[in-house]
PDB file of C-alpha atoms and ligand atoms in Angstrom:
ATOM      1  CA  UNK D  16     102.979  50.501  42.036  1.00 60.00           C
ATOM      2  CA  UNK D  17     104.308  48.326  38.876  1.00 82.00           C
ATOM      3  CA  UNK D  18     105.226  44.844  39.998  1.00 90.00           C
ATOM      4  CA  UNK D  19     109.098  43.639  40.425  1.00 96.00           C
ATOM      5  CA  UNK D  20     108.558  40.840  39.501  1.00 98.00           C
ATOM      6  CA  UNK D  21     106.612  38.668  36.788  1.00 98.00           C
ATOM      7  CA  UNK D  22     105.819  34.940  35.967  1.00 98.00           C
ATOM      8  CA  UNK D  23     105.162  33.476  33.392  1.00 98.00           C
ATOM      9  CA  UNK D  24     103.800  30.065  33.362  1.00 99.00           C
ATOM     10  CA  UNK D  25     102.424  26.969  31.862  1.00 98.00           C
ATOM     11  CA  UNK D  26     102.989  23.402  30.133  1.00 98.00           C
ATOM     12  CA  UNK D  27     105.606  23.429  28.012  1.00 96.00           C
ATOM     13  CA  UNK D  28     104.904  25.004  24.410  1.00 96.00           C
ATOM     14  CA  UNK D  29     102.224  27.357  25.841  1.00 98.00           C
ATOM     15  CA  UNK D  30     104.369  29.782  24.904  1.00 98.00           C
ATOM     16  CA  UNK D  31     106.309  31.393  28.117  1.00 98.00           C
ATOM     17  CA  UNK D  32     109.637  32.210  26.846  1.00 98.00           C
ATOM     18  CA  UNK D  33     107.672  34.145  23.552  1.00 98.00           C
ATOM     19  CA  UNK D  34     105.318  35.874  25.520  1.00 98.00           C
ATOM     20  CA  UNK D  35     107.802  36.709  28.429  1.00 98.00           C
ATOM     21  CA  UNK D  36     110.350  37.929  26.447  1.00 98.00           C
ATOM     22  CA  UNK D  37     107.706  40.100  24.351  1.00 97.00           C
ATOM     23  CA  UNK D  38     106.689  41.555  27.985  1.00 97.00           C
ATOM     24  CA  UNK D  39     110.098  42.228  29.117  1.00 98.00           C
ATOM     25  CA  UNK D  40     110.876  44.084  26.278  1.00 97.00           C
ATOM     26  CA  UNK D  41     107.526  46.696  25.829  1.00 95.00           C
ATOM     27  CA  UNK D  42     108.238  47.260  29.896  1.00 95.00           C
ATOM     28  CA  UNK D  43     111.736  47.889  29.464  1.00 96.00           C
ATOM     29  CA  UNK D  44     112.727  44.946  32.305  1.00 97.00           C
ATOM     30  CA  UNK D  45     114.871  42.492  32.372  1.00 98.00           C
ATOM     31  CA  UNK D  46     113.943  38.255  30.855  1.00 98.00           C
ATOM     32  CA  UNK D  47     115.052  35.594  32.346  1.00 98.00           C
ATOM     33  CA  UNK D  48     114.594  32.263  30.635  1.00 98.00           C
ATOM     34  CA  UNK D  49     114.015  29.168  33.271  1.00 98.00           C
ATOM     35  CA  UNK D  50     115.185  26.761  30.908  1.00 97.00           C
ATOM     36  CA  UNK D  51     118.996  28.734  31.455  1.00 98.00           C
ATOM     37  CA  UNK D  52     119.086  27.568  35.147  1.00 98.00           C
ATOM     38  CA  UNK D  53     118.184  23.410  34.691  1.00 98.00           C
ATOM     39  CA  UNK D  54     121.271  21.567  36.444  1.00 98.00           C
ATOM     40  CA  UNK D  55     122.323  19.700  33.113  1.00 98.00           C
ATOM     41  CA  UNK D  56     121.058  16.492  34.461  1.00 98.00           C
ATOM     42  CA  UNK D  57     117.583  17.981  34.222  1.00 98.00           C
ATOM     43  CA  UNK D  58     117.898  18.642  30.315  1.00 97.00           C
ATOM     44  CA  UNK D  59     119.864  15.259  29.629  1.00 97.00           C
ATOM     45  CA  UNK D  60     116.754  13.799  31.355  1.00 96.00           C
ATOM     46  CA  UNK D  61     114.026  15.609  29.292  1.00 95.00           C
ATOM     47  CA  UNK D  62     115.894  15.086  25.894  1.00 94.00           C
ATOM     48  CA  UNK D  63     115.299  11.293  26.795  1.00 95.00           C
ATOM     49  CA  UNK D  64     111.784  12.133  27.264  1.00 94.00           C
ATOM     50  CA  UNK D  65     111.783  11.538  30.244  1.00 96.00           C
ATOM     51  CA  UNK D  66     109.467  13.965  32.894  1.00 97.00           C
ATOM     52  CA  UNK D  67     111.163  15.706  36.147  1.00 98.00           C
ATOM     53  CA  UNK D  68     110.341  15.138  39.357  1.00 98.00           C
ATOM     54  CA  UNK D  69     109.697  17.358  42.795  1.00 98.00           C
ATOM     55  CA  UNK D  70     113.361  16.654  43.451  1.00 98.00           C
ATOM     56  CA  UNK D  71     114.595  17.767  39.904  1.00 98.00           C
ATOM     57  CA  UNK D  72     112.460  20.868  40.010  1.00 98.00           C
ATOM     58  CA  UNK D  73     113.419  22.411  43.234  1.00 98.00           C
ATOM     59  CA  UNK D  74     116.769  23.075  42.925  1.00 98.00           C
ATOM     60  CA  UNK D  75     116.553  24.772  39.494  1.00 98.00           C
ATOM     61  CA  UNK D  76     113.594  26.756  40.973  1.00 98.00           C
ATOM     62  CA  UNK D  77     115.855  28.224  43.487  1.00 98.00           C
ATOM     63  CA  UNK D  78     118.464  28.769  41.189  1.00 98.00           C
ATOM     64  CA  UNK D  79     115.862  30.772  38.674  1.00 98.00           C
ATOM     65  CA  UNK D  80     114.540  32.552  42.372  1.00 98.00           C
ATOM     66  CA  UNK D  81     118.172  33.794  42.838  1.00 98.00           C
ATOM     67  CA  UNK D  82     119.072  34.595  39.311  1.00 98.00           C
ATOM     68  CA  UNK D  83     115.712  37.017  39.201  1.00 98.00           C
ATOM     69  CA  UNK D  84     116.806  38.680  42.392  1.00 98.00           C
ATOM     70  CA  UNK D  85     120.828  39.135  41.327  1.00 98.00           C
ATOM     71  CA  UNK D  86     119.113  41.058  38.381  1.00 97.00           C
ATOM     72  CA  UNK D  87     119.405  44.761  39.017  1.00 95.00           C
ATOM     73  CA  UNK D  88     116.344  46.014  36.292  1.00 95.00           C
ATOM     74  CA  UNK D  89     113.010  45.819  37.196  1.00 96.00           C
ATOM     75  CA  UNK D  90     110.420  44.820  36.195  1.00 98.00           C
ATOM     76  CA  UNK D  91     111.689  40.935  35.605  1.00 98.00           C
ATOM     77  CA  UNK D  92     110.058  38.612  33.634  1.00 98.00           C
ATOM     78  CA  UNK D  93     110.312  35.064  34.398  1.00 98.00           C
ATOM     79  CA  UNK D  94     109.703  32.449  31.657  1.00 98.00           C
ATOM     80  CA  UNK D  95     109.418  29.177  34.323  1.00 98.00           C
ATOM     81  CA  UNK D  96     106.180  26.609  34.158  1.00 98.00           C
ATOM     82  CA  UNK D  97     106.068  26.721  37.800  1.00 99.00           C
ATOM     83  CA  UNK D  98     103.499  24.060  36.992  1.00 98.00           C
ATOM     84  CA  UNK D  99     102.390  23.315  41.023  1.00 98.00           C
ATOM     85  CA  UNK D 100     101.650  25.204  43.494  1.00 98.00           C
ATOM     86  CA  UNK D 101     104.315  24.990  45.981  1.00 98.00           C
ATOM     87  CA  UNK D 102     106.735  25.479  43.008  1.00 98.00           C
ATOM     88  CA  UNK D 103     104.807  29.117  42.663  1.00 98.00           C
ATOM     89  CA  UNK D 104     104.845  29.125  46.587  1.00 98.00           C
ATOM     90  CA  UNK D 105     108.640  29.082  46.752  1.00 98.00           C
ATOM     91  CA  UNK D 106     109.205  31.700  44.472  1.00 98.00           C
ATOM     92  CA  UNK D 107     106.724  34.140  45.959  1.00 98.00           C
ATOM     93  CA  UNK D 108     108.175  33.674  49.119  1.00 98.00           C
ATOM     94  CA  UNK D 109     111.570  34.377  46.984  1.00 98.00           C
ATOM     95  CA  UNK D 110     109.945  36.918  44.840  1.00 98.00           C
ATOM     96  CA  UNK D 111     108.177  39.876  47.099  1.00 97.00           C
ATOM     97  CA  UNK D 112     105.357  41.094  44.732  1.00 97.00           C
ATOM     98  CA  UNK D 113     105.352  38.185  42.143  1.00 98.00           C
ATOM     99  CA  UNK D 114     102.211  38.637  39.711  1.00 98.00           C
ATOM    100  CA  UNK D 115     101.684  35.773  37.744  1.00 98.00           C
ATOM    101  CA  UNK D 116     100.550  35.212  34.016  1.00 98.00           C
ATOM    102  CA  UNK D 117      98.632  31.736  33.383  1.00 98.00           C
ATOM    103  CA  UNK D 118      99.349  30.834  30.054  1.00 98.00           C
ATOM    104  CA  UNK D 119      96.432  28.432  28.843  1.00 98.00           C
ATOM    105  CA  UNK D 120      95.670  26.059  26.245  1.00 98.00           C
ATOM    106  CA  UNK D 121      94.678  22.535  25.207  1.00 97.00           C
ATOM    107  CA  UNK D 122      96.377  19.839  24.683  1.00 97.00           C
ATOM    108  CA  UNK D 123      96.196  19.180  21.246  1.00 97.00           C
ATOM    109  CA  UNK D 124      96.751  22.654  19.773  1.00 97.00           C
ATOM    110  CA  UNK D 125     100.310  22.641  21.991  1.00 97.00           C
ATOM    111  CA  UNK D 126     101.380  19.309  20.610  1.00 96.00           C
ATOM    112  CA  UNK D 127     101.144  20.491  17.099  1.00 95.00           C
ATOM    113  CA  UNK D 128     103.176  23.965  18.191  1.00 96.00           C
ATOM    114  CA  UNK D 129     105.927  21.639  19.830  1.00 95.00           C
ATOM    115  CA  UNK D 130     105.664  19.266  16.800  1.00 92.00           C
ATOM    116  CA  UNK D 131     106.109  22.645  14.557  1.00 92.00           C
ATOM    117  CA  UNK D 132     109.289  23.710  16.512  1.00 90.00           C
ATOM    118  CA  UNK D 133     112.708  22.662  15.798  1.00 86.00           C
ATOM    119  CA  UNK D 134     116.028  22.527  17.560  1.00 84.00           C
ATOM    120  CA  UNK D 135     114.576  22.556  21.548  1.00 84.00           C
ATOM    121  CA  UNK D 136     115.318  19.985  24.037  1.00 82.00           C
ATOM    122  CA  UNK D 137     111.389  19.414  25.017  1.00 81.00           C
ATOM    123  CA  UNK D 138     109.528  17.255  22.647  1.00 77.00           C
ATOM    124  CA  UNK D 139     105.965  17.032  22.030  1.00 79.00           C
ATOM    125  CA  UNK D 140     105.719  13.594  24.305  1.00 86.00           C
ATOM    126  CA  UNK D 141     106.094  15.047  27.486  1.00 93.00           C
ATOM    127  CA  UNK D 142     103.320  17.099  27.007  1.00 96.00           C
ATOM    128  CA  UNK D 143     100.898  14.537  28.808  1.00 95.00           C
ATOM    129  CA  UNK D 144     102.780  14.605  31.792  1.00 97.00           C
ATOM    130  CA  UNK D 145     102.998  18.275  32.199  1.00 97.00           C
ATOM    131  CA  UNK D 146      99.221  18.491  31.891  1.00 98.00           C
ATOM    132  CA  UNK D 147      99.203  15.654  34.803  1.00 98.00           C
ATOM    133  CA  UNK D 148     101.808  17.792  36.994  1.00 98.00           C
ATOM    134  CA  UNK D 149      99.471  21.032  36.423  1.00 98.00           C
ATOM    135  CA  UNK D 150      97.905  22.561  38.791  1.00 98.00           C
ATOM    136  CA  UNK D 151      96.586  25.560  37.813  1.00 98.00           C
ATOM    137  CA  UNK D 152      96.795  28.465  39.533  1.00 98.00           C
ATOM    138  CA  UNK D 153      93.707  29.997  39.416  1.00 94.00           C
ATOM    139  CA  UNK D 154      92.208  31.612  43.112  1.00 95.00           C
ATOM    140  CA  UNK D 155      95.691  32.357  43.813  1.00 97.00           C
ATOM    141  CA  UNK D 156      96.521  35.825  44.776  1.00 94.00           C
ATOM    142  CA  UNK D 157      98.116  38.178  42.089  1.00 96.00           C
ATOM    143  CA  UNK D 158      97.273  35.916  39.043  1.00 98.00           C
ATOM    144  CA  UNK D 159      95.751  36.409  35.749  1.00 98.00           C
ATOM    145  CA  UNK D 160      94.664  34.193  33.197  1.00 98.00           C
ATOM    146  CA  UNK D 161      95.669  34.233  29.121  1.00 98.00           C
ATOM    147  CA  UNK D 162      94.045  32.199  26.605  1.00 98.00           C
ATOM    148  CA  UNK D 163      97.224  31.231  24.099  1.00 98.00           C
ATOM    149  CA  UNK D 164      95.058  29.695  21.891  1.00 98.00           C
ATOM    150  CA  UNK D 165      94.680  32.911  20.174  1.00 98.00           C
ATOM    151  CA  UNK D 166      97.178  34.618  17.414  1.00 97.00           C
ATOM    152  CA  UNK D 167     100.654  35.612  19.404  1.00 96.00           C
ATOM    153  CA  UNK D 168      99.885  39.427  18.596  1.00 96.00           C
ATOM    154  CA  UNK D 169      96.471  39.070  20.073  1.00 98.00           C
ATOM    155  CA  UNK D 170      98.023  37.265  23.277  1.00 98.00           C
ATOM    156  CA  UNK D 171     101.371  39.717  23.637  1.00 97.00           C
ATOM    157  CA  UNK D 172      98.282  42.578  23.871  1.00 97.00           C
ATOM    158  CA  UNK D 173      96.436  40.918  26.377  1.00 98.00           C
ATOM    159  CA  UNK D 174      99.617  40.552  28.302  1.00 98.00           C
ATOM    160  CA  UNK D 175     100.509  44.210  28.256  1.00 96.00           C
ATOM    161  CA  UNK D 176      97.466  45.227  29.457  1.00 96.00           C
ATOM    162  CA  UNK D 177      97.110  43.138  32.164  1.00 96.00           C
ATOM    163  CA  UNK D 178     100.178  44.142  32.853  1.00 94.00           C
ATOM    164  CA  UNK D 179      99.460  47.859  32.764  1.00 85.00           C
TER     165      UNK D 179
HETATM  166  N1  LIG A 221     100.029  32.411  20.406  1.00 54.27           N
HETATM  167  C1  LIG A 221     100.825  31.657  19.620  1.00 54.27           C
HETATM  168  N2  LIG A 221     100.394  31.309  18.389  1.00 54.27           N
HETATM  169  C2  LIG A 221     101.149  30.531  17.583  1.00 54.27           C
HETATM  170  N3  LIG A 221     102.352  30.031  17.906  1.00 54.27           N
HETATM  171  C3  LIG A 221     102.835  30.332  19.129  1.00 54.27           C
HETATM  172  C4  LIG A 221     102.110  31.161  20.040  1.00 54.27           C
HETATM  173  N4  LIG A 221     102.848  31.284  21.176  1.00 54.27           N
HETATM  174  C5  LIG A 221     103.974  30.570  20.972  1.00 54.27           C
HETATM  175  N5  LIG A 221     103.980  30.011  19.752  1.00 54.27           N
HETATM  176  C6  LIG A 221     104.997  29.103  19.196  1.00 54.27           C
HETATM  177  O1  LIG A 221     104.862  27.883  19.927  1.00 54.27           O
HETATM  178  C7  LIG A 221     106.143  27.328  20.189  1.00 54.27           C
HETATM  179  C8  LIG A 221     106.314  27.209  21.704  1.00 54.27           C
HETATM  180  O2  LIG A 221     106.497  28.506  22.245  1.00 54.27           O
HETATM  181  P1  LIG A 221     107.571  28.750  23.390  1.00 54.27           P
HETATM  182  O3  LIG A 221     108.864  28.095  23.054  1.00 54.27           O
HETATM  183  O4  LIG A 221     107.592  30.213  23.683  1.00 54.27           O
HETATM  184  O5  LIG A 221     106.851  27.956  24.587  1.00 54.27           O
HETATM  185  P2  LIG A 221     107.392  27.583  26.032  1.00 54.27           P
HETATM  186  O6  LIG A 221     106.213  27.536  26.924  1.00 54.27           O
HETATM  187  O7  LIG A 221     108.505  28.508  26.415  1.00 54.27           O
HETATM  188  O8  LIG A 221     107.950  26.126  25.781  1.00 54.27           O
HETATM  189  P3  LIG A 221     108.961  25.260  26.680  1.00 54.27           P
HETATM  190  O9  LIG A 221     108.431  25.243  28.039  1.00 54.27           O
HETATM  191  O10 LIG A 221     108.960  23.908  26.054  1.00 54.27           O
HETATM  192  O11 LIG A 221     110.300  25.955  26.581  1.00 54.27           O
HETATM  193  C9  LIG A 221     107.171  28.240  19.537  1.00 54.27           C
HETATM  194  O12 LIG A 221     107.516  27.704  18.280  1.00 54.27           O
HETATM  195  C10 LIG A 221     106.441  29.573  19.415  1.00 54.27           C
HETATM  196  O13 LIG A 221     106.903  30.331  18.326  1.00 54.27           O
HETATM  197  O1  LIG A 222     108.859  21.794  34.885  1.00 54.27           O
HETATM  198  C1  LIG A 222     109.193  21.048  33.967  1.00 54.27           C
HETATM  199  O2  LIG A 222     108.690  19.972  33.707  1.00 54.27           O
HETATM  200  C2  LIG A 222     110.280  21.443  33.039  1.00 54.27           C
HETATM  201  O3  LIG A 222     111.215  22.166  33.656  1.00 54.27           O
HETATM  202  C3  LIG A 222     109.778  22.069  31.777  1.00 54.27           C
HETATM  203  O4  LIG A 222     108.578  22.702  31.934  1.00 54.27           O
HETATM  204  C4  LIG A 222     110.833  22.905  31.103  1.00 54.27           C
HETATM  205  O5  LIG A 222     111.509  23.796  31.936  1.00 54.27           O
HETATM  206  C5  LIG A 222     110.377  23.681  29.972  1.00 54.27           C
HETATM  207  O6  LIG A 222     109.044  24.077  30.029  1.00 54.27           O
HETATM  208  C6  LIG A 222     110.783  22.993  28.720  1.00 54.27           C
HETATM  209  O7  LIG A 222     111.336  23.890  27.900  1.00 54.27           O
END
Protein backbone atom coordinates (compact mmCIF):
# COMPACT_ATOMS: atom_id res chain seq x y z
CA UNK A 1 0.00 0.00 0.00
CA UNK A 2 1.32 3.72 -0.95
CA UNK A 3 2.35 5.56 2.18
CA UNK A 4 0.06 8.52 3.81
CA UNK A 5 2.42 10.14 4.71
CA UNK A 6 6.01 11.47 3.63
CA UNK A 7 9.07 13.36 5.13
CA UNK A 8 11.25 15.08 3.92
CA UNK A 9 14.29 16.01 5.77
CA UNK A 10 17.62 17.54 6.27
CA UNK A 11 19.87 20.73 7.17
CA UNK A 12 18.60 23.57 5.89
CA UNK A 13 19.35 24.21 2.01
CA UNK A 14 19.48 20.43 1.31
CA UNK A 15 16.76 21.06 -0.58
CA UNK A 16 13.34 19.76 1.23
CA UNK A 17 10.80 22.20 0.23
CA UNK A 18 12.17 21.65 -3.80
CA UNK A 19 12.25 18.13 -3.66
CA UNK A 20 8.99 17.76 -1.53
CA UNK A 21 7.02 19.86 -3.45
CA UNK A 22 8.36 18.09 -6.79
CA UNK A 23 7.08 14.70 -4.99
CA UNK A 24 3.80 15.98 -4.01
CA UNK A 25 3.04 17.03 -7.24
CA UNK A 26 4.11 13.69 -9.67
CA UNK A 27 1.94 11.68 -6.74
CA UNK A 28 -0.87 13.88 -6.94
CA UNK A 29 -0.78 14.57 -2.79
CA UNK A 30 -0.93 17.24 -0.93
CA UNK A 31 2.75 19.69 0.32
CA UNK A 32 3.03 21.03 3.26
CA UNK A 33 5.89 23.40 3.88
CA UNK A 34 7.30 23.25 7.74
CA UNK A 35 8.62 26.56 7.53
CA UNK A 36 4.46 27.73 7.31
CA UNK A 37 3.90 26.43 10.92
CA UNK A 38 7.17 28.28 12.96
CA UNK A 39 5.42 30.35 15.90
CA UNK A 40 6.82 33.81 14.58
CA UNK A 41 9.22 33.96 17.40
CA UNK A 42 10.98 31.01 15.80
CA UNK A 43 11.62 32.96 12.39
CA UNK A 44 12.39 36.41 14.20
CA UNK A 45 14.99 34.22 15.98
CA UNK A 46 16.60 32.57 12.87
CA UNK A 47 16.63 35.89 10.81
CA UNK A 48 19.02 37.03 13.73
CA UNK A 49 20.97 34.02 13.07
CA UNK A 50 20.36 32.74 15.76
CA UNK A 51 19.78 28.51 16.01
CA UNK A 52 16.45 26.96 17.74
CA UNK A 53 16.36 25.00 20.47
CA UNK A 54 14.42 21.56 21.71
CA UNK A 55 11.92 23.99 23.19
CA UNK A 56 11.49 26.11 19.93
CA UNK A 57 11.19 23.01 17.81
CA UNK A 58 8.53 21.10 19.53
CA UNK A 59 5.76 23.12 19.38
CA UNK A 60 6.02 23.91 15.64
CA UNK A 61 6.56 20.12 15.15
CA UNK A 62 3.21 19.49 16.56
CA UNK A 63 1.70 22.15 14.81
CA UNK A 64 3.25 20.72 11.25
CA UNK A 65 1.98 16.93 12.86
CA UNK A 66 -1.59 18.41 13.00
CA UNK A 67 -1.59 20.47 9.90
CA UNK A 68 -0.51 17.03 7.85
CA UNK A 69 -3.33 15.16 9.49
CA UNK A 70 -6.23 18.14 8.97
CA UNK A 71 -5.15 17.57 5.25
CA UNK A 72 -7.76 15.46 3.54
CA UNK A 73 -5.37 14.24 0.20
CA UNK A 74 -3.08 11.67 0.54
CA UNK A 75 -0.25 11.03 -0.02
CA UNK A 76 1.30 14.24 2.07
CA UNK A 77 4.51 15.45 1.70
CA UNK A 78 6.18 17.09 4.49
CA UNK A 79 9.06 19.54 3.85
CA UNK A 80 10.35 19.66 7.88
CA UNK A 81 14.32 18.98 8.84
CA UNK A 82 13.16 16.89 11.59
CA UNK A 83 16.90 17.04 12.20
CA UNK A 84 16.86 14.55 15.64
CA UNK A 85 15.49 11.74 16.31
CA UNK A 86 12.85 12.27 18.78
CA UNK A 87 11.73 15.20 16.51
CA UNK A 88 11.11 12.19 13.75
CA UNK A 89 9.81 10.11 16.81
CA UNK A 90 6.98 12.54 17.52
CA UNK A 91 5.75 12.75 14.24
CA UNK A 92 5.66 9.02 13.55
CA UNK A 93 3.84 8.53 16.51
CA UNK A 94 1.61 11.54 14.92
CA UNK A 95 1.99 10.27 11.46
CA UNK A 96 0.82 6.33 11.17
CA UNK A 97 2.95 5.10 8.17
CA UNK A 98 5.50 8.02 7.91
CA UNK A 99 8.34 7.02 5.28
CA UNK A 100 11.06 9.24 5.41
CA UNK A 101 13.43 10.79 2.67
CA UNK A 102 17.11 11.71 4.01
CA UNK A 103 18.19 14.44 2.06
CA UNK A 104 22.15 14.44 2.15
CA UNK A 105 24.96 16.59 1.45
CA UNK A 106 28.11 18.36 2.64
CA UNK A 107 28.62 21.19 4.11
CA UNK A 108 30.25 23.26 1.81
CA UNK A 109 28.26 22.57 -1.37
CA UNK A 110 24.92 23.73 0.89
CA UNK A 111 26.55 26.94 1.99
CA UNK A 112 27.16 28.04 -1.50
CA UNK A 113 23.24 26.95 -2.46
CA UNK A 114 22.06 29.11 0.63
CA UNK A 115 24.64 31.82 -0.33
CA UNK A 116 23.03 31.53 -4.07
CA UNK A 117 19.42 32.01 -2.72
CA UNK A 118 17.75 35.19 -2.14
CA UNK A 119 14.81 36.51 -0.20
CA UNK A 120 14.58 33.40 2.69
CA UNK A 121 14.75 33.91 6.30
CA UNK A 122 17.67 31.11 6.84
CA UNK A 123 21.09 32.30 6.02
CA UNK A 124 24.05 30.40 5.15
CA UNK A 125 25.54 30.84 8.98
CA UNK A 126 23.38 28.61 10.64
CA UNK A 127 24.36 25.96 8.61
CA UNK A 128 27.09 24.76 11.22
CA UNK A 129 24.70 24.36 13.78
CA UNK A 130 22.23 22.34 11.90
CA UNK A 131 25.00 19.91 10.98
CA UNK A 132 25.75 19.84 14.97
CA UNK A 133 21.85 19.25 15.77
CA UNK A 134 21.85 16.30 13.01
CA UNK A 135 21.34 13.19 13.70
CA UNK A 136 20.85 11.26 10.92
CA UNK A 137 18.42 8.94 10.53
CA UNK A 138 19.83 6.16 9.05
CA UNK A 139 18.79 2.34 10.74
CA UNK A 140 15.55 3.86 11.34
CA UNK A 141 12.58 2.05 10.11
CA UNK A 142 10.87 3.30 6.82
CA UNK A 143 13.81 5.57 5.69
CA UNK A 144 15.71 6.07 2.59
CA UNK A 145 18.65 7.90 1.79
CA UNK A 146 19.19 10.72 -1.27
CA UNK A 147 22.41 12.08 -2.24
CA UNK A 148 21.44 16.02 -3.14
CA UNK A 149 24.66 16.60 -4.25
CA UNK A 150 23.59 15.56 -7.60
CA UNK A 151 21.62 17.78 -10.42
CA UNK A 152 17.82 18.48 -8.96
CA UNK A 153 16.39 16.38 -12.02
CA UNK A 154 18.65 13.54 -11.15
CA UNK A 155 17.54 13.80 -7.33
CA UNK A 156 13.50 14.51 -8.05
CA UNK A 157 14.01 10.84 -10.05
CA UNK A 158 15.55 9.16 -7.36
CA UNK A 159 12.80 10.41 -5.17
CA UNK A 160 9.99 9.09 -7.30
CA UNK A 161 11.25 5.90 -7.42
CA UNK A 162 11.87 5.33 -4.09
CA UNK A 163 8.79 6.44 -3.72
CA UNK A 164 7.15 4.05 -6.15
N1 LIG B 1 19.86 19.22 -6.33
C1 LIG B 1 19.97 20.57 -6.37
N2 LIG B 1 20.89 21.13 -7.18
C2 LIG B 1 21.05 22.47 -7.22
N3 LIG B 1 20.35 23.35 -6.49
C3 LIG B 1 19.42 22.85 -5.65
C4 LIG B 1 19.18 21.45 -5.55
N4 LIG B 1 18.19 21.26 -4.63
C5 LIG B 1 17.85 22.49 -4.19
N5 LIG B 1 18.57 23.44 -4.80
C6 LIG B 1 18.53 24.89 -4.53
O1 LIG B 1 19.12 25.06 -3.24
C7 LIG B 1 18.42 26.05 -2.51
C8 LIG B 1 17.88 25.42 -1.23
O2 LIG B 1 16.80 24.56 -1.57
P1 LIG B 1 15.49 24.52 -0.67
O3 LIG B 1 15.03 25.90 -0.34
O4 LIG B 1 14.51 23.61 -1.32
O5 LIG B 1 16.11 23.83 0.64
P2 LIG B 1 15.46 23.61 2.08
O6 LIG B 1 16.07 22.38 2.63
O7 LIG B 1 13.97 23.65 1.98
O8 LIG B 1 15.99 24.88 2.85
P3 LIG B 1 15.47 25.52 4.23
O9 LIG B 1 15.43 24.46 5.22
O10 LIG B 1 16.47 26.58 4.56
O11 LIG B 1 14.10 26.09 3.92
C9 LIG B 1 17.33 26.59 -3.42
O12 LIG B 1 17.80 27.78 -4.03
C10 LIG B 1 17.12 25.47 -4.44
O13 LIG B 1 16.68 25.96 -5.68
O1 LIG C 1 14.96 22.90 12.72
C1 LIG C 1 15.45 24.00 12.51
O2 LIG C 1 16.54 24.38 12.88
C2 LIG C 1 14.71 25.01 11.70
O3 LIG C 1 13.39 24.91 11.88
C3 LIG C 1 15.11 25.02 10.26
O4 LIG C 1 15.58 23.81 9.82
C4 LIG C 1 14.06 25.63 9.38
O5 LIG C 1 12.76 25.16 9.59
C5 LIG C 1 14.30 25.53 7.96
O6 LIG C 1 15.03 24.41 7.57
C6 LIG C 1 14.81 26.83 7.46
O7 LIG C 1 14.13 27.16 6.36
Amino acid sequence: MAAPFWLVMGVSGSGKSTVARALAEHLGGAFIEGDDYHPRRNIELMSQGKALADADRWPWLAAVAEAATRVDTRPVVIACSALKRGYRDLLRERLPGLRVLFLQAGPDLLHARLDARRDHFMKAGLLRSQFADLEPPVGEAGVDVLDVSRPLPAVVEAALRIAG
